[in-house]
Amino acid sequence: MSNHQLEERQNSILNKLKSLEERLNNITPPSIITENQKRIGKVCEEIGLEHELVRVPSPYYTWTLEQRASYLDAFSPEYLLKSIILENTECTNTDTSIPTNSRYYCVIIQYTTKIQSHKIFKFIKNMNNNESAKKFHFTLAQSAESLTGFEYNAVCPIGTTVKIPIIISKHIMDLPRGVPVFLGGGEVDLKLVVDIHSFKERVESSGNTVFITDVIDTSDDNNTENDI
């Protein structure tokens, strides 16, 4: 075998090994423990929240909800949750120091549902009867990353840069105690696994405010004006 043929064969083997490595990376989550992961874990320990932080492989968000639930060994897709930072752009306050009339809220919903912003409006407005309805207009917060310290699709409801009042969809609280749910863990491929009932209790005991209310759009119209 000539040197040229040997070199071509070596290159072919290297290319196959590289291709195999890429395929393995697509099905195997990284095993690294980042500083952010340590930080979220420390916050959970400080508030006494039993938890687990698990990583998912890179194609996770290309999968169906059923596939994601299966990979995580979740009971069903209803146990996959996401946290959305909403801003009341007309709020009379500029920060989160008054939980009943905060400029920002962290809303936790199931991936199988979507937010009906008018329900958020009614819930907060009812706690502020002296305020004009014109002082309430909820939309996705443009400053979510600076408020939380987490990038898009990675928001964790605890360990945020700024303490943000939390609103949990009441449908989530209907899930049985002791069955884990999967929240964002502060990184796109990191999930915080907790019991949602314990989560609520421990977060409240840490001094943050947690509201439970109906925030979900139940209409069949996918173009509902007030959806977020």
PDB file of C-alpha atoms in Angstrom:
ATOM      1  CA  MET A   1       0.000   0.000   0.000  1.00  0.00           C
ATOM      2  CA  SER A   2       1.414   3.380  -1.028  1.00  0.00           C
ATOM      3  CA  ASN A   3       1.796   6.300   1.369  1.00  0.00           C
ATOM      4  CA  HIS A   4      -0.991   8.134  -0.449  1.00  0.00           C
ATOM      5  CA  GLN A   5      -3.382   5.191  -0.083  1.00  0.00           C
ATOM      6  CA  LEU A   6      -2.443   4.839   3.587  1.00  0.00           C
ATOM      7  CA  GLU A   7      -3.121   8.539   4.173  1.00  0.00           C
ATOM      8  CA  GLU A   8      -6.513   8.300   2.462  1.00  0.00           C
ATOM      9  CA  ARG A   9      -7.452   5.294   4.582  1.00  0.00           C
ATOM     10  CA  GLN A  10      -6.406   7.085   7.775  1.00  0.00           C
ATOM     11  CA  ASN A  11      -8.458  10.142   6.799  1.00  0.00           C
ATOM     12  CA  SER A  12     -11.466   7.933   6.091  1.00  0.00           C
ATOM     13  CA  ILE A  13     -11.197   6.328   9.528  1.00  0.00           C
ATOM     14  CA  LEU A  14     -10.837   9.728  11.218  1.00  0.00           C
ATOM     15  CA  ASN A  15     -13.906  11.055   9.383  1.00  0.00           C
ATOM     16  CA  LYS A  16     -15.940   8.037  10.461  1.00  0.00           C
ATOM     17  CA  LEU A  17     -14.817   8.485  14.060  1.00  0.00           C
ATOM     18  CA  LYS A  18     -15.758  12.184  13.927  1.00  0.00           C
ATOM     19  CA  SER A  19     -19.175  11.306  12.509  1.00  0.00           C
ATOM     20  CA  LEU A  20     -19.694   8.710  15.243  1.00  0.00           C
ATOM     21  CA  GLU A  21     -18.697  11.252  17.904  1.00  0.00           C
ATOM     22  CA  GLU A  22     -21.232  13.756  16.558  1.00  0.00           C
ATOM     23  CA  ARG A  23     -24.008  11.142  16.621  1.00  0.00           C
ATOM     24  CA  LEU A  24     -23.114  10.189  20.187  1.00  0.00           C
ATOM     25  CA  ASN A  25     -23.164  13.854  21.229  1.00  0.00           C
ATOM     26  CA  ASN A  26     -26.689  14.117  19.820  1.00  0.00           C
ATOM     27  CA  ILE A  27     -28.004  11.363  22.054  1.00  0.00           C
ATOM     28  CA  THR A  28     -25.776  11.789  25.108  1.00  0.00           C
ATOM     29  CA  PRO A  29     -26.006  14.910  27.270  1.00  0.00           C
ATOM     30  CA  PRO A  30     -22.712  16.486  28.380  1.00  0.00           C
ATOM     31  CA  SER A  31     -21.443  15.372  31.772  1.00  0.00           C
ATOM     32  CA  ILE A  32     -19.931  18.719  32.740  1.00  0.00           C
ATOM     33  CA  ILE A  33     -21.003  20.506  35.911  1.00  0.00           C
ATOM     34  CA  THR A  34     -21.086  24.237  35.228  1.00  0.00           C
ATOM     35  CA  GLU A  35     -20.856  27.137  37.685  1.00  0.00           C
ATOM     36  CA  ASN A  36     -24.481  27.929  36.934  1.00  0.00           C
ATOM     37  CA  GLN A  37     -25.497  24.375  37.781  1.00  0.00           C
ATOM     38  CA  LYS A  38     -23.607  24.626  41.075  1.00  0.00           C
ATOM     39  CA  ARG A  39     -25.373  27.914  41.810  1.00  0.00           C
ATOM     40  CA  ILE A  40     -28.872  26.505  41.234  1.00  0.00           C
ATOM     41  CA  GLY A  41     -28.015  23.446  43.300  1.00  0.00           C
ATOM     42  CA  LYS A  42     -26.786  25.676  46.133  1.00  0.00           C
ATOM     43  CA  VAL A  43     -29.982  27.753  46.066  1.00  0.00           C
ATOM     44  CA  CYS A  44     -32.062  24.571  46.324  1.00  0.00           C
ATOM     45  CA  GLU A  45     -29.994  23.368  49.252  1.00  0.00           C
ATOM     46  CA  GLU A  46     -30.243  26.722  51.021  1.00  0.00           C
ATOM     47  CA  ILE A  47     -34.055  26.696  50.906  1.00  0.00           C
ATOM     48  CA  GLY A  48     -34.268  22.992  51.738  1.00  0.00           C
ATOM     49  CA  LEU A  49     -35.710  21.928  48.389  1.00  0.00           C
ATOM     50  CA  GLU A  50     -35.189  18.306  47.390  1.00  0.00           C
ATOM     51  CA  HIS A  51     -34.174  18.376  43.750  1.00  0.00           C
ATOM     52  CA  GLU A  52     -32.216  16.893  40.908  1.00  0.00           C
ATOM     53  CA  LEU A  53     -30.504  18.666  38.025  1.00  0.00           C
ATOM     54  CA  VAL A  54     -30.391  16.643  34.821  1.00  0.00           C
ATOM     55  CA  ARG A  55     -29.056  17.453  31.368  1.00  0.00           C
ATOM     56  CA  VAL A  56     -30.667  16.692  28.033  1.00  0.00           C
ATOM     57  CA  PRO A  57     -28.977  16.113  24.656  1.00  0.00           C
ATOM     58  CA  SER A  58     -28.680  18.863  22.049  1.00  0.00           C
ATOM     59  CA  PRO A  59     -31.628  17.781  19.823  1.00  0.00           C
ATOM     60  CA  TYR A  60     -34.022  17.805  22.807  1.00  0.00           C
ATOM     61  CA  TYR A  61     -36.035  20.812  21.620  1.00  0.00           C
ATOM     62  CA  THR A  62     -36.518  19.290  18.180  1.00  0.00           C
ATOM     63  CA  TRP A  63     -38.414  16.370  19.748  1.00  0.00           C
ATOM     64  CA  THR A  64     -42.137  16.171  20.345  1.00  0.00           C
ATOM     65  CA  LEU A  65     -43.382  16.681  23.901  1.00  0.00           C
ATOM     66  CA  GLU A  66     -44.077  12.964  24.112  1.00  0.00           C
ATOM     67  CA  GLN A  67     -40.485  12.182  23.139  1.00  0.00           C
ATOM     68  CA  ARG A  68     -39.137  14.669  25.682  1.00  0.00           C
ATOM     69  CA  ALA A  69     -41.302  13.181  28.425  1.00  0.00           C
ATOM     70  CA  SER A  70     -40.163   9.693  27.491  1.00  0.00           C
ATOM     71  CA  TYR A  71     -36.486  10.662  27.570  1.00  0.00           C
ATOM     72  CA  LEU A  72     -36.849  12.307  30.989  1.00  0.00           C
ATOM     73  CA  ASP A  73     -39.010   9.459  32.274  1.00  0.00           C
ATOM     74  CA  ALA A  74     -41.708  12.014  33.095  1.00  0.00           C
ATOM     75  CA  PHE A  75     -45.156  10.665  33.922  1.00  0.00           C
ATOM     76  CA  SER A  76     -46.604  12.521  30.887  1.00  0.00           C
ATOM     77  CA  PRO A  77     -45.977  15.735  28.883  1.00  0.00           C
ATOM     78  CA  GLU A  78     -48.153  17.580  31.439  1.00  0.00           C
ATOM     79  CA  TYR A  79     -45.214  17.319  33.850  1.00  0.00           C
ATOM     80  CA  LEU A  80     -42.927  19.348  31.561  1.00  0.00           C
ATOM     81  CA  LEU A  81     -43.016  22.973  32.713  1.00  0.00           C
ATOM     82  CA  LYS A  82     -41.622  26.287  31.536  1.00  0.00           C
ATOM     83  CA  SER A  83     -41.127  29.647  33.221  1.00  0.00           C
ATOM     84  CA  ILE A  84     -42.029  32.835  31.362  1.00  0.00           C
ATOM     85  CA  ILE A  85     -41.112  36.328  32.530  1.00  0.00           C
ATOM     86  CA  LEU A  86     -43.945  38.801  31.966  1.00  0.00           C
ATOM     87  CA  GLU A  87     -43.754  42.576  32.295  1.00  0.00           C
ATOM     88  CA  ASN A  88     -46.588  44.930  33.120  1.00  0.00           C
ATOM     89  CA  THR A  89     -45.437  47.718  30.825  1.00  0.00           C
ATOM     90  CA  GLU A  90     -47.952  50.171  32.339  1.00  0.00           C
ATOM     91  CA  CYS A  91     -47.129  49.350  35.961  1.00  0.00           C
ATOM     92  CA  THR A  92     -46.871  52.258  38.387  1.00  0.00           C
ATOM     93  CA  ASN A  93     -43.904  50.467  39.968  1.00  0.00           C
ATOM     94  CA  THR A  94     -40.504  49.993  38.370  1.00  0.00           C
ATOM     95  CA  ASP A  95     -39.375  46.893  40.258  1.00  0.00           C
ATOM     96  CA  THR A  96     -40.581  43.689  41.959  1.00  0.00           C
ATOM     97  CA  SER A  97     -40.643  44.919  45.563  1.00  0.00           C
ATOM     98  CA  ILE A  98     -44.468  44.881  45.791  1.00  0.00           C
ATOM     99  CA  PRO A  99     -45.527  41.324  44.856  1.00  0.00           C
ATOM    100  CA  THR A 100     -49.197  42.203  44.438  1.00  0.00           C
ATOM    101  CA  ASN A 101     -48.342  44.924  41.919  1.00  0.00           C
ATOM    102  CA  SER A 102     -44.931  43.954  40.595  1.00  0.00           C
ATOM    103  CA  ARG A 103     -43.643  45.155  37.270  1.00  0.00           C
ATOM    104  CA  TYR A 104     -42.438  41.604  36.533  1.00  0.00           C
ATOM    105  CA  TYR A 105     -43.801  38.120  37.228  1.00  0.00           C
ATOM    106  CA  CYS A 106     -42.385  34.664  36.600  1.00  0.00           C
ATOM    107  CA  VAL A 107     -45.285  32.568  35.306  1.00  0.00           C
ATOM    108  CA  ILE A 108     -44.953  28.778  35.375  1.00  0.00           C
ATOM    109  CA  ILE A 109     -47.122  26.811  32.958  1.00  0.00           C
ATOM    110  CA  GLN A 110     -47.159  23.374  31.348  1.00  0.00           C
ATOM    111  CA  TYR A 111     -45.674  22.995  27.888  1.00  0.00           C
ATOM    112  CA  THR A 112     -49.006  21.515  26.850  1.00  0.00           C
ATOM    113  CA  THR A 113     -50.751  24.836  27.563  1.00  0.00           C
ATOM    114  CA  LYS A 114     -50.454  28.528  26.724  1.00  0.00           C
ATOM    115  CA  ILE A 115     -50.961  31.703  28.749  1.00  0.00           C
ATOM    116  CA  GLN A 116     -54.127  33.776  28.436  1.00  0.00           C
ATOM    117  CA  SER A 117     -52.824  37.255  29.284  1.00  0.00           C
ATOM    118  CA  HIS A 118     -56.281  38.597  30.122  1.00  0.00           C
ATOM    119  CA  LYS A 119     -56.430  36.128  33.032  1.00  0.00           C
ATOM    120  CA  ILE A 120     -53.136  37.517  34.309  1.00  0.00           C
ATOM    121  CA  PHE A 121     -54.594  41.020  33.953  1.00  0.00           C
ATOM    122  CA  LYS A 122     -57.748  40.139  35.916  1.00  0.00           C
ATOM    123  CA  PHE A 123     -55.816  38.364  38.670  1.00  0.00           C
ATOM    124  CA  ILE A 124     -53.393  41.229  39.297  1.00  0.00           C
ATOM    125  CA  LYS A 125     -56.021  43.939  38.778  1.00  0.00           C
ATOM    126  CA  ASN A 126     -58.236  42.320  41.442  1.00  0.00           C
ATOM    127  CA  MET A 127     -55.415  42.781  43.949  1.00  0.00           C
ATOM    128  CA  ASN A 128     -55.186  46.447  43.012  1.00  0.00           C
ATOM    129  CA  ASN A 129     -58.761  47.693  42.866  1.00  0.00           C
ATOM    130  CA  ASN A 130     -57.715  51.291  43.390  1.00  0.00           C
ATOM    131  CA  GLU A 131     -55.626  51.260  40.211  1.00  0.00           C
ATOM    132  CA  SER A 132     -57.032  52.089  36.785  1.00  0.00           C
ATOM    133  CA  ALA A 133     -57.290  49.180  34.350  1.00  0.00           C
ATOM    134  CA  LYS A 134     -55.044  51.217  32.065  1.00  0.00           C
ATOM    135  CA  LYS A 135     -52.189  50.525  34.473  1.00  0.00           C
ATOM    136  CA  PHE A 136     -52.083  46.840  33.541  1.00  0.00           C
ATOM    137  CA  HIS A 137     -50.739  45.513  30.266  1.00  0.00           C
ATOM    138  CA  PHE A 138     -48.794  42.251  30.321  1.00  0.00           C
ATOM    139  CA  THR A 139     -46.358  41.147  27.666  1.00  0.00           C
ATOM    140  CA  LEU A 140     -43.151  39.137  27.409  1.00  0.00           C
ATOM    141  CA  ALA A 141     -40.378  40.943  29.262  1.00  0.00           C
ATOM    142  CA  GLN A 142     -37.680  42.203  26.933  1.00  0.00           C
ATOM    143  CA  SER A 143     -35.244  42.379  29.841  1.00  0.00           C
ATOM    144  CA  ALA A 144     -35.810  38.774  30.981  1.00  0.00           C
ATOM    145  CA  GLU A 145     -32.171  37.768  30.617  1.00  0.00           C
ATOM    146  CA  SER A 146     -30.839  40.616  32.763  1.00  0.00           C
ATOM    147  CA  LEU A 147     -33.592  40.065  35.361  1.00  0.00           C
ATOM    148  CA  THR A 148     -32.995  36.346  35.669  1.00  0.00           C
ATOM    149  CA  GLY A 149     -29.404  35.793  34.586  1.00  0.00           C
ATOM    150  CA  PHE A 150     -30.679  33.027  32.306  1.00  0.00           C
ATOM    151  CA  GLU A 151     -30.904  32.924  28.536  1.00  0.00           C
ATOM    152  CA  TYR A 152     -34.052  32.317  26.490  1.00  0.00           C
ATOM    153  CA  ASN A 153     -35.525  28.816  26.915  1.00  0.00           C
ATOM    154  CA  ALA A 154     -33.445  28.324  30.054  1.00  0.00           C
ATOM    155  CA  VAL A 155     -35.277  30.338  32.733  1.00  0.00           C
ATOM    156  CA  CYS A 156     -35.208  28.808  36.191  1.00  0.00           C
ATOM    157  CA  PRO A 157     -37.779  30.290  38.606  1.00  0.00           C
ATOM    158  CA  ILE A 158     -35.293  30.345  41.488  1.00  0.00           C
ATOM    159  CA  GLY A 159     -31.775  31.706  41.658  1.00  0.00           C
ATOM    160  CA  THR A 160     -32.722  34.690  39.516  1.00  0.00           C
ATOM    161  CA  THR A 161     -30.636  37.867  39.568  1.00  0.00           C
ATOM    162  CA  VAL A 162     -33.666  39.771  40.853  1.00  0.00           C
ATOM    163  CA  LYS A 163     -36.218  38.100  43.147  1.00  0.00           C
ATOM    164  CA  ILE A 164     -39.355  37.887  41.000  1.00  0.00           C
ATOM    165  CA  PRO A 165     -42.842  36.978  42.316  1.00  0.00           C
ATOM    166  CA  ILE A 166     -43.999  33.641  40.907  1.00  0.00           C
ATOM    167  CA  ILE A 167     -47.395  32.721  39.477  1.00  0.00           C
ATOM    168  CA  ILE A 168     -48.026  28.984  39.084  1.00  0.00           C
ATOM    169  CA  SER A 169     -50.853  27.765  36.889  1.00  0.00           C
ATOM    170  CA  LYS A 170     -53.442  26.143  39.147  1.00  0.00           C
ATOM    171  CA  HIS A 171     -53.581  23.192  36.747  1.00  0.00           C
ATOM    172  CA  ILE A 172     -50.016  22.346  37.752  1.00  0.00           C
ATOM    173  CA  MET A 173     -50.961  22.313  41.413  1.00  0.00           C
ATOM    174  CA  ASP A 174     -53.624  19.720  40.566  1.00  0.00           C
ATOM    175  CA  LEU A 175     -50.816  17.264  39.791  1.00  0.00           C
ATOM    176  CA  PRO A 176     -50.304  14.676  42.550  1.00  0.00           C
ATOM    177  CA  ARG A 177     -47.761  15.306  45.276  1.00  0.00           C
ATOM    178  CA  GLY A 178     -44.619  13.233  45.020  1.00  0.00           C
ATOM    179  CA  VAL A 179     -44.542  12.937  41.218  1.00  0.00           C
ATOM    180  CA  PRO A 180     -41.670  15.030  39.818  1.00  0.00           C
ATOM    181  CA  VAL A 181     -42.078  17.894  37.379  1.00  0.00           C
ATOM    182  CA  PHE A 182     -39.374  19.265  35.111  1.00  0.00           C
ATOM    183  CA  LEU A 183     -38.548  22.979  35.158  1.00  0.00           C
ATOM    184  CA  GLY A 184     -35.884  24.937  33.343  1.00  0.00           C
ATOM    185  CA  GLY A 185     -32.596  24.685  35.214  1.00  0.00           C
ATOM    186  CA  GLY A 186     -30.896  27.906  34.125  1.00  0.00           C
ATOM    187  CA  GLU A 187     -29.288  26.487  30.981  1.00  0.00           C
ATOM    188  CA  VAL A 188     -30.932  25.348  27.757  1.00  0.00           C
ATOM    189  CA  ASP A 189     -29.951  21.711  28.300  1.00  0.00           C
ATOM    190  CA  LEU A 190     -30.445  21.650  32.082  1.00  0.00           C
ATOM    191  CA  LYS A 191     -33.658  20.637  33.882  1.00  0.00           C
ATOM    192  CA  LEU A 192     -34.588  21.179  37.521  1.00  0.00           C
ATOM    193  CA  VAL A 193     -36.551  18.179  38.788  1.00  0.00           C
ATOM    194  CA  VAL A 194     -38.747  18.817  41.831  1.00  0.00           C
ATOM    195  CA  ASP A 195     -42.076  18.060  43.449  1.00  0.00           C
ATOM    196  CA  ILE A 196     -44.130  21.156  42.594  1.00  0.00           C
ATOM    197  CA  HIS A 197     -45.905  21.183  45.961  1.00  0.00           C
ATOM    198  CA  SER A 198     -42.615  21.106  47.858  1.00  0.00           C
ATOM    199  CA  PHE A 199     -41.264  23.702  45.458  1.00  0.00           C
ATOM    200  CA  LYS A 200     -44.074  26.112  46.320  1.00  0.00           C
ATOM    201  CA  GLU A 201     -43.672  25.548  50.046  1.00  0.00           C
ATOM    202  CA  ARG A 202     -39.900  25.935  50.102  1.00  0.00           C
ATOM    203  CA  VAL A 203     -39.861  29.012  47.834  1.00  0.00           C
ATOM    204  CA  GLU A 204     -42.474  30.697  50.039  1.00  0.00           C
ATOM    205  CA  SER A 205     -40.500  29.833  53.165  1.00  0.00           C
ATOM    206  CA  SER A 206     -37.455  31.498  51.578  1.00  0.00           C
ATOM    207  CA  GLY A 207     -39.309  34.806  51.440  1.00  0.00           C
ATOM    208  CA  ASN A 208     -40.496  34.912  47.839  1.00  0.00           C
ATOM    209  CA  THR A 209     -44.175  35.221  46.931  1.00  0.00           C
ATOM    210  CA  VAL A 210     -45.950  32.424  45.052  1.00  0.00           C
ATOM    211  CA  PHE A 211     -49.443  32.903  43.643  1.00  0.00           C
ATOM    212  CA  ILE A 212     -51.680  30.112  42.351  1.00  0.00           C
ATOM    213  CA  THR A 213     -54.318  31.008  39.777  1.00  0.00           C
ATOM    214  CA  ASP A 214     -55.837  30.040  36.445  1.00  0.00           C
ATOM    215  CA  VAL A 215     -53.710  31.591  33.688  1.00  0.00           C
ATOM    216  CA  ILE A 216     -54.380  29.150  30.862  1.00  0.00           C
ATOM    217  CA  ASP A 217     -56.184  29.763  27.598  1.00  0.00           C
ATOM    218  CA  THR A 218     -58.862  27.075  27.193  1.00  0.00           C
ATOM    219  CA  SER A 219     -60.277  28.290  23.879  1.00  0.00           C
ATOM    220  CA  ASP A 220     -59.902  26.332  20.661  1.00  0.00           C
ATOM    221  CA  ASP A 221     -58.891  29.440  18.727  1.00  0.00           C
ATOM    222  CA  ASN A 222     -55.140  29.368  18.185  1.00  0.00           C
ATOM    223  CA  ASN A 223     -55.234  33.027  17.166  1.00  0.00           C
ATOM    224  CA  THR A 224     -56.714  34.345  20.414  1.00  0.00           C
ATOM    225  CA  GLU A 225     -55.679  37.976  20.741  1.00  0.00           C
ATOM    226  CA  ASN A 226     -54.618  37.751  24.381  1.00  0.00           C
ATOM    227  CA  ASP A 227     -52.453  34.656  24.110  1.00  0.00           C
ATOM    228  CA  ILE A 228     -48.777  34.860  25.035  1.00  0.00           C
TER     229      ILE A 228
END
